[in-house]
Amino acid sequence: MFKYFIKRLLLLIPVVIGVSILVFVIMHVLSSDPTSIILGQHASQEQIDALRQQLGLNDPLYIQYLKFMGGIVTGDFGTSLITKSSVATEIFSRFPATIELAIISVIVASIVGITLGVISAVKQNSILDYLCMGTSLVGVSMPIFWLGLILIVLFSVILGWLPVSGRATIGLEPAKITGLYLLDSLLSGDMTAFVDSLEHLVLPVIALSSYSTAIIARMTRSTMLEVLGQDYIRTARSKGLAEKIVVKGHGLRNALIPVSTVIGLQLGSLLGGAVLTETVFSWPGIGGYTIDAILKSDYPVVQGSVMIMAIIFVLVNLFVDLLYAFIDPRIKYS
Amino acid sequence: MKKRILSCVLAGLLATTVLVGCGGGQAAKTSAAKTFIFAQGADPRGLDPAFVDDGESAKVMCNIYEGLVKYGDDNTSIEPCLAEKWDVSADGKEYTFHLRKGVKFHDGTDFNADAVVKSVTRQLPPNATDDMPYASFTFNGVTKVEAVDANTVKFTLKEPNTPFLANLAMTLAAPIVSPTALEKNKGNLNEAPVGTGPFKFVSWEKGSKVTLEKNNDYWGEKAKLDKVVIKIDKENSVRASELMTGAIDAMDGLDPSDVDKLKEKNMNIFSKPGMNINYMAFDCDRAPFNDPKVREAVSYAIDRNELVKYLYQDYADPAKTMLPNFIAGYKDVAAYEYNPEKAKQMLKELGKENLQVKMITYSNPRPYNSVGGQKLAEAIQNYLSKVGITATIDVYQWTEYKAKIKQGEGDIKFYGWNGDNGDADNFLSLVDSKEIASSLNAARYSNPEVDKLLAQGKATPNGDARNAVYGQIQDILAKDAPWVNISYSKQMAASSPKVKNFSVHPTGSVFFQKVDKE
């Protein structure tokens, strides 16, 4: 197990190098010159040339890449060209917002998705099945951006039930302990802040989890159907086991193994910043931050945040793989 | 199993209902002190006037800092601020400012001549650094700044430059910052701004909000609000939704499509003339548009009123001249009214029937052109086809587009200008032949008479004589038609009916000093 863990950690290195080359090349070849954005509309050619020299943009690409990687290895993700602040500090200050949104979305998506999937599989070809799968088809195909705006118009503007955007009502933010508002408000015993933060989470979570819910529901349904068709299920039924026990104990437990992979992947990608959701709901996380940086050709920020997201994604996947051993006793890592 | 699932679903529904039930009256929950929440579309780049060049930073900074002079309430005339009065030497090269006494920075230190000198000299060579985007523009030609005594400061300029005074009213580069704070923060106040303004900086949660509080020791009329929160909401329509639900009190950057919805909810809508110009430039340096007659003919072929009405849905004003009408020096010149028949006739007389031209344009929306360069170019292409001109359109991404202009590509180019300091020279010097090299003179228009008048305008003190010079330039430009002025895009903002005295300045700044809330 430990050996496997180390092996997987070492595998992280080529992945990170691959990602770094990709993001570096994309940012340097395709994006526009950041100097004109930094210097503004009054910049003279001399100023632009001087700044390019100062930023090392005139160096050959491989030298620039090596400098960048040198920084990453020493834990220095660079500084933003536009705001001059440290990329790592900026990202970590926004990380709690993203973590809170991603984790709650994945929890909601897993509970709803697995429930829908199981219902569909057990009631295959019934109206309930069509209803569940129809809903998940809508979830997969609905653009998040549009869904977000519709949710805002319906639940905030027309019905007035939920707040439009942000993490908390201004003036009601909980005392800062971990940066996770729900946890912070519980720790400080501030129930008003807790309810307020929860309300602010409802719409973004619905928007963000819609796609993951649908994917999980469809995955659960297909693996569940496969498992329910297995000989051991027939055996279990013929033994006279109650259907509830067959489905839950023999079916679901086995069907969950591939589903857990999907959930892990979803968590990984949601932690990498839910770009659209964060934009619509003005959620101050890393997705929105990265998008701003892309639009401003602020390449140290883009490179830094993509690298951090990639590392997180790989680590989450590793964690899910390790989890297999606990879910499925047949799997052992050596 | 069935029951279990059903009960799970019911429990979920119940939990949601309880949560939603708790959520009634979002607006009612803000804290007790008089807090005003204003939403804008992006984070400031920073909060040190020396290191930023964007409007989002300016909107926050103009409430924290002040300059020696300031703009009038709804125009760009120059009024006293931290300087009570000033004298300009006869040769126009020396500006002596007499400072207001008893003013304190938010950190409790005194505002005085020394502070002015320190705020300015850090932006003058050799101290100025590359990341000070407005330093060279604002303090252009300043050779020396010195403290005559504790309350008098003298600027010495290389040559007379009347727009210098307007530069000092800008929120970028010009405001006076606390020298003590500069020292404490290693010369950069981006995250810890300290000025003399009606509001003090409290905190900035990146990507989320900036909080300011009332400066109780302010030298002038004190703010009516206790606290101002500038909330960052990227989407225009989301800001509008927030205003409708009462989660915010005011917003800027309003989409025309949201106006009707906001009006239905009795929100106040502000649509004010903007300090910008949207135009299409002819390449005056080569055929066919090196002939003023051809430019004139094409000018008759374009209906700017129709463009404003349909392309910009009336959220822009038609432009007859380069200058927006609130800038001193504006002249109501005779413009080319839409007359395609005349255009056709003129082209025929010139032997330029079936003309083929190449247009280049930018892909993205710009502050002066909300629909983006391509849609505008397509509309113009249509007008041109009606008078027998075939036009092709090449569209480029903004940075690449500027490079194309520099290379002199295209017979017709779409461009615009977002004013900096509200001075006529800031707009009209775009046709100075000196600016051909910098590509700001996209039309590559060169007229020695205009150059001479521009130099004269720069050296003439503010007043009627100076305005007359700029009137003369606008007359020449109307006749020469180096470009077709299309529109001035409007500043759009909205506020809740509970808000009083909210307004947007022509420069795009939003001052909270006089704003009040029921």
CSV table of N, CA and C in Angstrom, one decimal, chain A residues 32-33 36-43 45 47-48 50-51 54 81-85 90 93-94 115 118-119 122-123 145 149 152-153 156-158 160-166 168-173 181 192 195-196 198-200 202 244 247-248 278-284 288-289 291-292 296, chain B residues 1-2 4-5 8-9 16 19-26 29-31 35 37 42-46 51 53 130-134 136-137 188 190-191 204-209 227 229 231-235 237-239 241-242 244-245 247 261 265 397 399-400 402 406 417-420 426 440:
chain,number,residue,atom,x,y,z
A,32,SER,N,-2.1,37.4,-25.9
A,32,SER,CA,-1.5,38.7,-26.4
A,32,SER,C,-0.4,39.2,-25.5
A,33,ASP,N,0.3,40.2,-25.9
A,33,ASP,CA,1.4,40.7,-25.2
A,33,ASP,C,0.9,41.5,-23.9
A,36,SER,N,1.3,45.7,-23.1
A,36,SER,CA,0.4,46.8,-23.5
A,36,SER,C,-0.7,46.9,-22.4
A,37,ILE,N,-1.1,45.8,-21.8
A,37,ILE,CA,-2.1,45.9,-20.7
A,37,ILE,C,-1.5,46.5,-19.4
A,38,ILE,N,-0.3,46.2,-19.1
A,38,ILE,CA,0.4,46.7,-17.9
A,38,ILE,C,0.6,48.3,-18.1
A,39,LEU,N,1.1,48.6,-19.3
A,39,LEU,CA,1.5,50.0,-19.5
A,39,LEU,C,0.3,51.0,-19.8
A,40,GLY,N,-0.8,50.4,-20.3
A,40,GLY,CA,-1.9,51.3,-20.6
A,40,GLY,C,-1.8,52.0,-22.0
A,41,GLN,N,-2.7,52.9,-22.3
A,41,GLN,CA,-2.9,53.5,-23.6
A,41,GLN,C,-1.8,54.5,-24.0
A,42,HIS,N,-1.0,55.0,-22.9
A,42,HIS,CA,-0.1,56.0,-23.3
A,42,HIS,C,1.3,55.5,-23.4
A,43,ALA,N,1.5,54.2,-23.4
A,43,ALA,CA,2.8,53.6,-23.5
A,43,ALA,C,3.5,53.9,-24.8
A,45,GLN,N,6.7,53.0,-27.5
A,45,GLN,CA,7.4,51.8,-27.9
A,45,GLN,C,8.6,51.5,-27.0
A,47,GLN,N,9.0,52.3,-23.9
A,47,GLN,CA,8.6,51.7,-22.6
A,47,GLN,C,8.2,50.3,-22.7
A,48,ILE,N,7.5,49.9,-23.8
A,48,ILE,CA,7.1,48.6,-24.0
A,48,ILE,C,8.3,47.7,-24.2
A,50,ALA,N,11.3,48.2,-23.0
A,50,ALA,CA,12.0,48.1,-21.8
A,50,ALA,C,11.4,47.1,-20.8
A,51,LEU,N,10.0,47.2,-20.8
A,51,LEU,CA,9.3,46.3,-19.9
A,51,LEU,C,9.4,44.8,-20.4
A,54,GLN,N,12.6,43.7,-19.2
A,54,GLN,CA,12.6,43.5,-17.7
A,54,GLN,C,11.9,42.3,-17.3
A,81,LEU,N,1.3,40.0,-13.0
A,81,LEU,CA,1.9,41.2,-13.7
A,81,LEU,C,1.0,42.4,-13.5
A,82,ILE,N,-0.3,42.2,-13.3
A,82,ILE,CA,-1.2,43.3,-13.2
A,82,ILE,C,-1.2,43.9,-11.8
A,83,THR,N,-1.4,43.0,-10.8
A,83,THR,CA,-1.5,43.5,-9.4
A,83,THR,C,-0.3,43.5,-8.6
A,84,LYS,N,0.8,42.8,-9.1
A,84,LYS,CA,2.0,42.7,-8.4
A,84,LYS,C,2.0,41.8,-7.1
A,85,SER,N,0.8,41.1,-6.9
A,85,SER,CA,0.8,40.3,-5.7
A,85,SER,C,1.2,38.9,-6.0
A,90,GLU,N,-2.6,34.8,-3.5
A,90,GLU,CA,-3.9,35.1,-4.1
A,90,GLU,C,-4.8,33.9,-4.2
A,93,SER,N,-5.8,32.5,-0.8
A,93,SER,CA,-6.8,33.3,-0.1
A,93,SER,C,-8.2,33.0,-0.7
A,94,ARG,N,-8.2,32.6,-2.0
A,94,ARG,CA,-9.5,32.3,-2.6
A,94,ARG,C,-9.9,30.9,-2.5
A,115,THR,N,-29.2,8.4,-5.7
A,115,THR,CA,-30.6,8.1,-5.5
A,115,THR,C,-31.3,7.9,-6.8
A,118,VAL,N,-30.2,4.7,-8.7
A,118,VAL,CA,-30.7,3.5,-8.1
A,118,VAL,C,-32.2,3.3,-8.4
A,119,ILE,N,-33.0,4.4,-8.2
A,119,ILE,CA,-34.4,4.3,-8.6
A,119,ILE,C,-34.6,3.9,-10.0
A,122,VAL,N,-33.6,0.1,-10.5
A,122,VAL,CA,-34.5,-0.8,-9.9
A,122,VAL,C,-35.9,-0.8,-10.6
A,123,LYS,N,-36.3,0.4,-11.0
A,123,LYS,CA,-37.5,0.5,-11.7
A,123,LYS,C,-37.3,0.6,-13.2
A,145,PHE,N,-24.1,28.4,-17.2
A,145,PHE,CA,-24.3,29.8,-17.2
A,145,PHE,C,-25.7,30.2,-17.3
A,149,LEU,N,-28.4,31.9,-14.4
A,149,LEU,CA,-29.1,33.1,-14.6
A,149,LEU,C,-30.6,32.9,-14.3
A,152,ILE,N,-31.4,32.6,-10.7
A,152,ILE,CA,-31.4,33.9,-10.1
A,152,ILE,C,-32.7,34.6,-10.3
A,153,VAL,N,-33.1,34.6,-11.6
A,153,VAL,CA,-34.3,35.3,-11.9
A,153,VAL,C,-35.5,34.7,-11.2
A,156,SER,N,-34.5,34.4,-6.9
A,156,SER,CA,-34.1,35.7,-6.2
A,156,SER,C,-35.0,36.8,-6.6
A,157,VAL,N,-35.1,37.0,-7.9
A,157,VAL,CA,-35.8,38.3,-8.3
A,157,VAL,C,-37.3,38.1,-8.2
A,158,ILE,N,-37.9,37.0,-8.8
A,158,ILE,CA,-39.3,36.8,-8.8
A,158,ILE,C,-39.9,36.4,-7.4
A,160,GLY,N,-38.0,36.0,-4.6
A,160,GLY,CA,-37.4,36.6,-3.4
A,160,GLY,C,-37.0,35.7,-2.3
A,161,TRP,N,-36.8,34.4,-2.6
A,161,TRP,CA,-36.4,33.5,-1.5
A,161,TRP,C,-34.9,33.5,-1.2
A,162,LEU,N,-34.1,33.6,-2.2
A,162,LEU,CA,-32.7,33.4,-2.0
A,162,LEU,C,-31.9,34.6,-2.5
A,163,PRO,N,-30.7,34.8,-1.9
A,163,PRO,CA,-29.8,35.9,-2.4
A,163,PRO,C,-29.3,35.6,-3.8
A,164,VAL,N,-29.0,36.7,-4.5
A,164,VAL,CA,-28.5,36.6,-5.9
A,164,VAL,C,-27.1,36.1,-6.0
A,165,SER,N,-26.2,36.7,-5.2
A,165,SER,CA,-24.8,36.3,-5.5
A,165,SER,C,-23.9,36.6,-4.3
A,166,GLY,N,-22.7,36.2,-4.4
A,166,GLY,CA,-21.7,36.4,-3.2
A,166,GLY,C,-21.8,35.2,-2.3
A,168,ALA,N,-22.0,35.8,1.3
A,168,ALA,CA,-22.7,36.1,2.5
A,168,ALA,C,-23.3,37.5,2.3
A,169,THR,N,-24.3,37.8,3.0
A,169,THR,CA,-24.9,39.2,3.0
A,169,THR,C,-23.8,40.1,3.6
A,170,ILE,N,-23.6,41.3,3.0
A,170,ILE,CA,-22.6,42.2,3.5
A,170,ILE,C,-23.0,42.6,4.9
A,171,GLY,N,-22.0,42.4,5.8
A,171,GLY,CA,-22.2,42.7,7.2
A,171,GLY,C,-22.5,41.5,8.1
A,172,LEU,N,-22.8,40.4,7.4
A,172,LEU,CA,-23.1,39.1,8.1
A,172,LEU,C,-22.1,38.1,8.0
A,173,GLU,N,-20.9,38.4,7.5
A,173,GLU,CA,-19.9,37.4,7.3
A,173,GLU,C,-19.4,36.9,8.6
A,181,TYR,N,-17.0,29.5,5.2
A,181,TYR,CA,-18.0,30.2,6.0
A,181,TYR,C,-18.9,29.4,6.8
A,192,THR,N,-26.9,33.0,12.7
A,192,THR,CA,-27.4,33.9,11.7
A,192,THR,C,-26.5,33.8,10.5
A,195,VAL,N,-26.9,30.4,8.6
A,195,VAL,CA,-28.1,30.3,7.8
A,195,VAL,C,-27.8,31.2,6.5
A,196,ASP,N,-27.3,32.3,6.8
A,196,ASP,CA,-27.0,33.2,5.7
A,196,ASP,C,-26.1,32.6,4.6
A,198,LEU,N,-25.5,29.5,4.2
A,198,LEU,CA,-26.2,28.4,3.6
A,198,LEU,C,-27.1,28.8,2.5
A,199,GLU,N,-27.8,29.9,2.7
A,199,GLU,CA,-28.7,30.4,1.7
A,199,GLU,C,-27.9,30.9,0.4
A,200,HIS,N,-26.8,31.5,0.7
A,200,HIS,CA,-25.9,31.9,-0.4
A,200,HIS,C,-25.4,30.7,-1.2
A,202,VAL,N,-27.1,27.8,-1.8
A,202,VAL,CA,-28.1,27.0,-2.5
A,202,VAL,C,-28.1,27.1,-4.0
A,244,LYS,N,-34.8,-5.4,-0.6
A,244,LYS,CA,-34.1,-4.3,0.0
A,244,LYS,C,-32.6,-4.7,0.2
A,247,VAL,N,-30.7,-5.3,-3.2
A,247,VAL,CA,-30.3,-4.0,-3.8
A,247,VAL,C,-29.2,-3.3,-3.1
A,248,LYS,N,-29.4,-3.1,-1.8
A,248,LYS,CA,-28.5,-2.3,-1.0
A,248,LYS,C,-27.2,-3.1,-0.7
A,278,GLU,N,-18.8,30.4,-10.7
A,278,GLU,CA,-18.2,31.4,-9.9
A,278,GLU,C,-18.4,32.8,-10.6
A,279,THR,N,-18.4,32.8,-11.9
A,279,THR,CA,-18.6,34.1,-12.6
A,279,THR,C,-20.1,34.6,-12.4
A,280,VAL,N,-21.0,33.7,-12.6
A,280,VAL,CA,-22.4,34.1,-12.5
A,280,VAL,C,-22.8,34.6,-11.1
A,281,PHE,N,-22.3,33.8,-10.1
A,281,PHE,CA,-22.7,34.1,-8.8
A,281,PHE,C,-21.7,34.9,-8.0
A,282,SER,N,-20.8,35.6,-8.7
A,282,SER,CA,-19.8,36.4,-8.1
A,282,SER,C,-19.1,35.7,-6.9
A,283,TRP,N,-18.8,34.4,-7.1
A,283,TRP,CA,-18.3,33.6,-6.0
A,283,TRP,C,-16.8,33.9,-6.0
A,284,PRO,N,-16.2,34.4,-4.9
A,284,PRO,CA,-14.8,34.8,-5.0
A,284,PRO,C,-13.8,33.7,-4.9
A,288,GLY,N,-13.0,32.1,-11.0
A,288,GLY,CA,-13.2,33.5,-11.5
A,288,GLY,C,-11.9,34.3,-11.6
A,289,TYR,N,-11.0,34.0,-10.7
A,289,TYR,CA,-9.7,34.7,-10.6
A,289,TYR,C,-8.9,34.3,-11.9
A,291,ILE,N,-10.0,33.2,-14.8
A,291,ILE,CA,-10.6,33.7,-16.0
A,291,ILE,C,-10.2,35.2,-16.2
A,292,ASP,N,-10.2,36.0,-15.1
A,292,ASP,CA,-9.8,37.4,-15.2
A,292,ASP,C,-8.3,37.4,-15.7
A,296,LYS,N,-6.7,39.1,-19.1
A,296,LYS,CA,-5.7,40.2,-19.1
A,296,LYS,C,-4.3,39.7,-19.5
B,1,MET,N,-37.9,-0.2,0.9
B,1,MET,CA,-37.0,0.6,0.0
B,1,MET,C,-37.8,1.8,-0.5
B,2,LYS,N,-39.0,1.5,-1.0
B,2,LYS,CA,-39.8,2.6,-1.5
B,2,LYS,C,-40.0,3.7,-0.5
B,4,ARG,N,-38.3,4.2,2.2
B,4,ARG,CA,-37.1,4.9,2.6
B,4,ARG,C,-36.7,6.0,1.6
B,5,ILE,N,-36.9,5.7,0.3
B,5,ILE,CA,-36.5,6.7,-0.7
B,5,ILE,C,-37.5,7.9,-0.6
B,8,CYS,N,-36.6,10.0,2.3
B,8,CYS,CA,-35.4,10.8,2.0
B,8,CYS,C,-35.8,12.0,1.2
B,9,VAL,N,-36.5,11.8,0.2
B,9,VAL,CA,-36.9,12.9,-0.7
B,9,VAL,C,-37.7,14.0,0.1
B,16,THR,N,-35.0,22.0,2.6
B,16,THR,CA,-34.9,23.1,1.7
B,16,THR,C,-36.0,24.2,2.1
B,19,LEU,N,-34.9,26.1,5.1
B,19,LEU,CA,-33.8,27.0,4.8
B,19,LEU,C,-34.4,28.2,4.0
B,20,VAL,N,-35.2,27.9,3.0
B,20,VAL,CA,-35.8,29.0,2.2
B,20,VAL,C,-36.6,29.9,3.1
B,21,GLY,N,-37.4,29.3,4.0
B,21,GLY,CA,-38.2,30.0,4.9
B,21,GLY,C,-37.5,31.0,5.7
B,22,CYS,N,-36.3,30.6,6.1
B,22,CYS,CA,-35.4,31.5,6.9
B,22,CYS,C,-34.9,32.7,6.1
B,23,GLY,N,-35.0,32.5,4.8
B,23,GLY,CA,-34.3,33.5,3.9
B,23,GLY,C,-35.2,34.7,3.6
B,24,GLY,N,-36.4,34.8,4.1
B,24,GLY,CA,-37.2,36.0,3.7
B,24,GLY,C,-36.6,37.3,3.9
B,25,GLY,N,-36.8,38.2,3.0
B,25,GLY,CA,-36.3,39.6,3.2
B,25,GLY,C,-34.8,39.7,3.2
B,26,GLN,N,-34.2,39.4,2.1
B,26,GLN,CA,-32.8,39.5,2.0
B,26,GLN,C,-32.3,40.9,2.3
B,29,LYS,N,-31.5,42.5,6.0
B,29,LYS,CA,-30.6,41.9,7.0
B,29,LYS,C,-29.2,42.7,7.1
B,30,THR,N,-29.0,43.7,6.4
B,30,THR,CA,-27.8,44.4,6.5
B,30,THR,C,-27.7,45.1,7.9
B,31,SER,N,-26.4,45.3,8.3
B,31,SER,CA,-26.2,45.8,9.7
B,31,SER,C,-26.7,47.2,9.9
B,35,THR,N,-25.1,51.8,5.8
B,35,THR,CA,-24.2,51.2,4.9
B,35,THR,C,-24.7,51.3,3.4
B,37,ILE,N,-24.2,50.0,-0.4
B,37,ILE,CA,-23.5,49.0,-1.2
B,37,ILE,C,-23.6,49.3,-2.7
B,42,ALA,N,-15.6,44.6,-11.8
B,42,ALA,CA,-14.3,43.9,-11.6
B,42,ALA,C,-13.6,44.5,-10.4
B,43,ASP,N,-12.6,43.7,-9.9
B,43,ASP,CA,-11.8,44.1,-8.8
B,43,ASP,C,-10.9,45.3,-9.3
B,44,PRO,N,-10.6,46.2,-8.4
B,44,PRO,CA,-9.6,47.2,-8.8
B,44,PRO,C,-8.3,46.5,-9.1
B,45,ARG,N,-7.5,47.1,-10.0
B,45,ARG,CA,-6.2,46.5,-10.2
B,45,ARG,C,-5.3,46.7,-9.0
B,46,GLY,N,-5.5,47.9,-8.3
B,46,GLY,CA,-4.7,48.2,-7.1
B,46,GLY,C,-5.3,49.5,-6.6
B,51,PHE,N,0.1,53.3,-9.5
B,51,PHE,CA,0.4,52.0,-10.2
B,51,PHE,C,-0.8,51.4,-10.9
B,53,ASP,N,-4.3,52.0,-13.9
B,53,ASP,CA,-4.8,52.8,-15.0
B,53,ASP,C,-6.2,52.4,-15.4
B,130,ASP,N,8.6,51.4,-14.6
B,130,ASP,CA,7.7,51.0,-15.7
B,130,ASP,C,6.3,50.7,-15.4
B,131,ASP,N,6.1,50.3,-14.1
B,131,ASP,CA,4.7,49.9,-13.8
B,131,ASP,C,3.9,51.1,-13.3
B,132,MET,N,4.3,52.3,-13.6
B,132,MET,CA,3.5,53.5,-13.3
B,132,MET,C,2.8,54.0,-14.6
B,133,PRO,N,1.6,53.4,-15.0
B,133,PRO,CA,1.1,53.6,-16.3
B,133,PRO,C,0.8,55.1,-16.6
B,134,TYR,N,0.4,55.9,-15.6
B,134,TYR,CA,0.0,57.3,-15.9
B,134,TYR,C,1.0,58.3,-15.6
B,136,SER,N,4.0,59.2,-16.8
B,136,SER,CA,4.6,60.0,-17.9
B,136,SER,C,3.6,60.9,-18.5
B,137,PHE,N,2.3,60.4,-18.6
B,137,PHE,CA,1.2,61.3,-19.1
B,137,PHE,C,0.9,62.4,-18.2
B,188,ASN,N,4.5,51.4,-2.0
B,188,ASN,CA,3.4,50.9,-2.8
B,188,ASN,C,2.1,50.8,-1.9
B,190,ASN,N,-0.9,49.9,-3.0
B,190,ASN,CA,-2.0,49.2,-3.7
B,190,ASN,C,-2.9,48.5,-2.7
B,191,GLU,N,-2.4,48.0,-1.6
B,191,GLU,CA,-3.3,47.2,-0.7
B,191,GLU,C,-3.5,48.0,0.6
B,204,TRP,N,-10.1,45.0,1.9
B,204,TRP,CA,-10.3,44.6,0.5
B,204,TRP,C,-10.2,43.1,0.4
B,205,GLU,N,-11.3,42.4,0.2
B,205,GLU,CA,-11.3,41.0,0.0
B,205,GLU,C,-11.3,40.8,-1.5
B,206,LYS,N,-10.2,40.4,-2.0
B,206,LYS,CA,-10.0,40.3,-3.5
B,206,LYS,C,-11.1,39.4,-4.1
B,207,GLY,N,-11.7,39.9,-5.2
B,207,GLY,CA,-12.7,39.2,-5.9
B,207,GLY,C,-14.0,39.3,-5.3
B,208,SER,N,-14.1,40.0,-4.1
B,208,SER,CA,-15.4,40.0,-3.4
B,208,SER,C,-15.9,41.4,-3.1
B,209,LYS,N,-15.1,42.2,-2.3
B,209,LYS,CA,-15.5,43.5,-2.0
B,209,LYS,C,-14.4,44.4,-1.4
B,227,LYS,N,-20.7,53.8,6.0
B,227,LYS,CA,-19.8,52.8,5.5
B,227,LYS,C,-20.2,52.6,4.0
B,229,VAL,N,-19.6,49.9,0.8
B,229,VAL,CA,-19.1,48.6,0.4
B,229,VAL,C,-19.1,48.6,-1.1
B,231,LYS,N,-19.0,46.2,-4.0
B,231,LYS,CA,-19.1,44.8,-4.2
B,231,LYS,C,-18.7,44.4,-5.6
B,232,ILE,N,-18.0,43.3,-5.8
B,232,ILE,CA,-17.6,42.9,-7.2
B,232,ILE,C,-18.6,41.9,-7.7
B,233,ASP,N,-19.3,42.2,-8.7
B,233,ASP,CA,-20.2,41.3,-9.4
B,233,ASP,C,-19.9,41.4,-10.9
B,234,LYS,N,-19.4,40.3,-11.4
B,234,LYS,CA,-18.9,40.4,-12.8
B,234,LYS,C,-19.9,40.6,-13.8
B,235,GLU,N,-21.1,39.9,-13.6
B,235,GLU,CA,-22.1,39.9,-14.7
B,235,GLU,C,-23.0,41.2,-14.5
B,237,SER,N,-26.0,41.6,-15.7
B,237,SER,CA,-27.4,41.3,-15.4
B,237,SER,C,-27.5,40.8,-14.0
B,238,VAL,N,-26.5,40.2,-13.4
B,238,VAL,CA,-26.5,39.8,-12.0
B,238,VAL,C,-26.6,41.0,-11.1
B,239,ARG,N,-25.8,42.0,-11.5
B,239,ARG,CA,-25.8,43.2,-10.7
B,239,ARG,C,-27.2,43.8,-10.7
B,241,SER,N,-30.0,42.2,-11.1
B,241,SER,CA,-30.9,41.4,-10.3
B,241,SER,C,-30.7,41.7,-8.8
B,242,GLU,N,-29.4,41.9,-8.4
B,242,GLU,CA,-29.1,42.3,-7.0
B,242,GLU,C,-29.8,43.6,-6.6
B,244,MET,N,-32.5,44.8,-7.9
B,244,MET,CA,-34.0,44.6,-7.8
B,244,MET,C,-34.3,43.9,-6.5
B,245,THR,N,-33.4,43.0,-6.0
B,245,THR,CA,-33.8,42.3,-4.8
B,245,THR,C,-33.4,43.1,-3.6
B,247,ALA,N,-30.3,43.8,-2.6
B,247,ALA,CA,-29.1,43.3,-2.0
B,247,ALA,C,-28.0,44.4,-2.1
B,261,LYS,N,-36.7,46.3,-17.1
B,261,LYS,CA,-37.0,45.5,-15.9
B,261,LYS,C,-36.7,46.4,-14.6
B,265,LYS,N,-39.4,48.1,-11.6
B,265,LYS,CA,-39.2,48.0,-10.2
B,265,LYS,C,-38.9,49.4,-9.5
B,397,GLN,N,-8.2,40.6,-33.2
B,397,GLN,CA,-8.2,40.8,-31.7
B,397,GLN,C,-7.5,42.1,-31.3
B,399,THR,N,-5.1,43.6,-29.4
B,399,THR,CA,-3.7,43.9,-29.4
B,399,THR,C,-3.1,43.8,-30.8
B,400,GLU,N,-3.6,42.7,-31.5
B,400,GLU,CA,-3.1,42.5,-32.9
B,400,GLU,C,-3.6,43.7,-33.8
B,402,LYS,N,-4.2,46.8,-32.9
B,402,LYS,CA,-3.4,48.0,-32.7
B,402,LYS,C,-2.1,47.9,-33.6
B,406,LYS,N,-0.7,50.3,-36.6
B,406,LYS,CA,0.6,50.8,-36.6
B,406,LYS,C,1.3,50.5,-38.0
B,417,TRP,N,-11.7,56.6,-28.6
B,417,TRP,CA,-10.8,57.1,-27.6
B,417,TRP,C,-11.6,57.3,-26.3
B,418,ASN,N,-11.0,56.9,-25.2
B,418,ASN,CA,-11.6,57.0,-23.9
B,418,ASN,C,-10.8,58.2,-23.2
B,419,GLY,N,-11.4,59.3,-23.0
B,419,GLY,CA,-10.7,60.5,-22.5
B,419,GLY,C,-10.0,60.2,-21.1
B,420,ASP,N,-8.9,60.9,-20.9
B,420,ASP,CA,-8.2,60.8,-19.6
B,420,ASP,C,-8.5,61.9,-18.7
B,426,ASN,N,-6.7,66.5,-25.0
B,426,ASN,CA,-6.6,65.1,-24.8
B,426,ASN,C,-7.3,64.4,-26.0
B,440,LEU,N,-1.7,56.6,-32.6
B,440,LEU,CA,-2.9,57.2,-32.0
B,440,LEU,C,-3.7,58.0,-33.1
